[in-house]
Amino acid sequence: QQQQQQQQQQQQGAVDFERWLASVDDEGFLARYSFLFGQQFGSPSQVVAAYTCDGGLVSDRLFADIGITRLGHKRLFKTWFRDHAAHHSVADVGALRQPR
């Protein structure tokens, strides 16, 4: 029973990250990072809380910690954080977990 609950939580976490990454990049280029985020965080709101700097800027630690090296991918995250994290609380970002 407990193992089954853990598997369901992991599957839900993967869906949460896939949905969040699709909101960052609707072309799907960032989907490759879903698993890596899921290994280190329980939800997208935890990522935002961990890597948002003053003014809604994203910390460069995000790129190092997840292994994001492509400039275009970094730009997508920087744009998303600038446009979303500065204007929304972490609770709002957590709403990405809710099904549409």
GROMACS .gro file of C-alpha atoms in nm:
model
  100
    1GLN     CA    1   0.000   0.000   0.000
    2GLN     CA    2   0.271   0.249   0.100
    3GLN     CA    3   0.483   0.162  -0.203
    4GLN     CA    4   0.181   0.213  -0.427
    5GLN     CA    5   0.118   0.557  -0.273
    6GLN     CA    6   0.481   0.654  -0.331
    7GLN     CA    7   0.456   0.549  -0.695
    8GLN     CA    8   0.139   0.752  -0.739
    9GLN     CA    9   0.307   1.057  -0.583
   10GLN     CA   10   0.607   1.018  -0.812
   11GLN     CA   11   0.380   0.989  -1.116
   12GLN     CA   12   0.183   1.297  -1.008
   13GLY     CA   13   0.509   1.485  -0.954
   14ALA     CA   14   0.622   1.396  -1.305
   15VAL     CA   15   0.292   1.527  -1.446
   16ASP     CA   16   0.329   1.846  -1.241
   17PHE     CA   17   0.676   1.912  -1.380
   18GLU     CA   18   0.571   1.828  -1.734
   19ARG     CA   19   0.280   2.073  -1.707
   20TRP     CA   20   0.501   2.343  -1.556
   21LEU     CA   21   0.774   2.300  -1.817
   22ALA     CA   22   0.510   2.319  -2.090
   23SER     CA   23   0.402   2.654  -1.943
   24VAL     CA   24   0.764   2.771  -1.957
   25ASP     CA   25   0.809   2.647  -2.314
   26ASP     CA   26   0.511   2.546  -2.523
   27GLU     CA   27   0.739   2.400  -2.791
   28GLY     CA   28   0.843   2.115  -2.558
   29PHE     CA   29   1.217   2.174  -2.561
   30LEU     CA   30   1.233   2.177  -2.180
   31ALA     CA   31   1.045   1.849  -2.129
   32ARG     CA   32   1.382   1.672  -2.109
   33TYR     CA   33   1.436   1.828  -1.764
   34SER     CA   34   1.116   1.694  -1.608
   35PHE     CA   35   1.283   1.385  -1.462
   36LEU     CA   36   1.575   1.585  -1.323
   37PHE     CA   37   1.346   1.833  -1.149
   38GLY     CA   38   1.141   1.542  -1.014
   39GLN     CA   39   1.450   1.383  -0.860
   40GLN     CA   40   1.532   1.696  -0.662
   41PHE     CA   41   1.195   1.859  -0.592
   42GLY     CA   42   0.843   1.758  -0.501
   43SER     CA   43   0.667   2.028  -0.701
   44PRO     CA   44   0.727   2.324  -0.932
   45SER     CA   45   0.650   2.561  -0.645
   46GLN     CA   46   0.954   2.423  -0.460
   47VAL     CA   47   1.171   2.499  -0.763
   48VAL     CA   48   1.040   2.855  -0.778
   49ALA     CA   49   1.091   2.905  -0.405
   50ALA     CA   50   1.446   2.771  -0.422
   51TYR     CA   51   1.566   2.968  -0.724
   52THR     CA   52   1.380   3.300  -0.730
   53CYS     CA   53   1.599   3.599  -0.653
   54ASP     CA   54   1.498   3.957  -0.582
   55GLY     CA   55   1.283   4.105  -0.855
   56GLY     CA   56   1.171   3.763  -0.976
   57LEU     CA   57   1.501   3.683  -1.142
   58VAL     CA   58   1.611   3.321  -1.157
   59SER     CA   59   1.929   3.220  -0.981
   60ASP     CA   60   2.203   3.078  -1.202
   61ARG     CA   61   2.223   2.793  -0.948
   62LEU     CA   62   1.915   2.646  -1.118
   63PHE     CA   63   2.112   2.588  -1.435
   64ALA     CA   64   2.409   2.436  -1.254
   65ASP     CA   65   2.198   2.217  -1.025
   66ILE     CA   66   1.980   2.073  -1.303
   67GLY     CA   67   2.252   2.069  -1.570
   68ILE     CA   68   2.095   2.319  -1.808
   69THR     CA   69   2.370   2.431  -2.044
   70ARG     CA   70   2.190   2.542  -2.360
   71LEU     CA   71   2.162   2.918  -2.385
   72GLY     CA   72   1.815   2.903  -2.540
   73HIS     CA   73   1.686   2.689  -2.253
   74LYS     CA   74   1.833   2.929  -1.998
   75ARG     CA   75   1.662   3.219  -2.173
   76LEU     CA   76   1.325   3.042  -2.156
   77PHE     CA   77   1.359   2.991  -1.781
   78LYS     CA   78   1.481   3.349  -1.728
   79THR     CA   79   1.183   3.484  -1.919
   80TRP     CA   80   0.936   3.268  -1.729
   81PHE     CA   81   1.078   3.361  -1.389
   82ARG     CA   82   1.083   3.730  -1.481
   83ASP     CA   83   0.724   3.722  -1.605
   84HIS     CA   84   0.572   3.489  -1.344
   85ALA     CA   85   0.773   3.450  -1.028
   86ALA     CA   86   0.798   3.824  -0.959
   87HIS     CA   87   0.423   3.875  -0.990
   88HIS     CA   88   0.293   3.561  -0.820
   89SER     CA   89   0.343   3.407  -0.483
   90VAL     CA   90   0.481   3.057  -0.451
   91ALA     CA   91   0.124   2.946  -0.368
   92ASP     CA   92   0.009   3.073  -0.709
   93VAL     CA   93   0.281   2.875  -0.882
   94GLY     CA   94   0.172   2.573  -0.679
   95ALA     CA   95  -0.163   2.602  -0.853
   96LEU     CA   96   0.012   2.456  -1.157
   97ARG     CA   97  -0.034   2.125  -0.977
   98GLN     CA   98  -0.411   2.150  -1.019
   99PRO     CA   99  -0.561   1.980  -1.325
  100ARG     CA  100  -0.703   2.218  -1.582
   0.00000   0.00000   0.00000
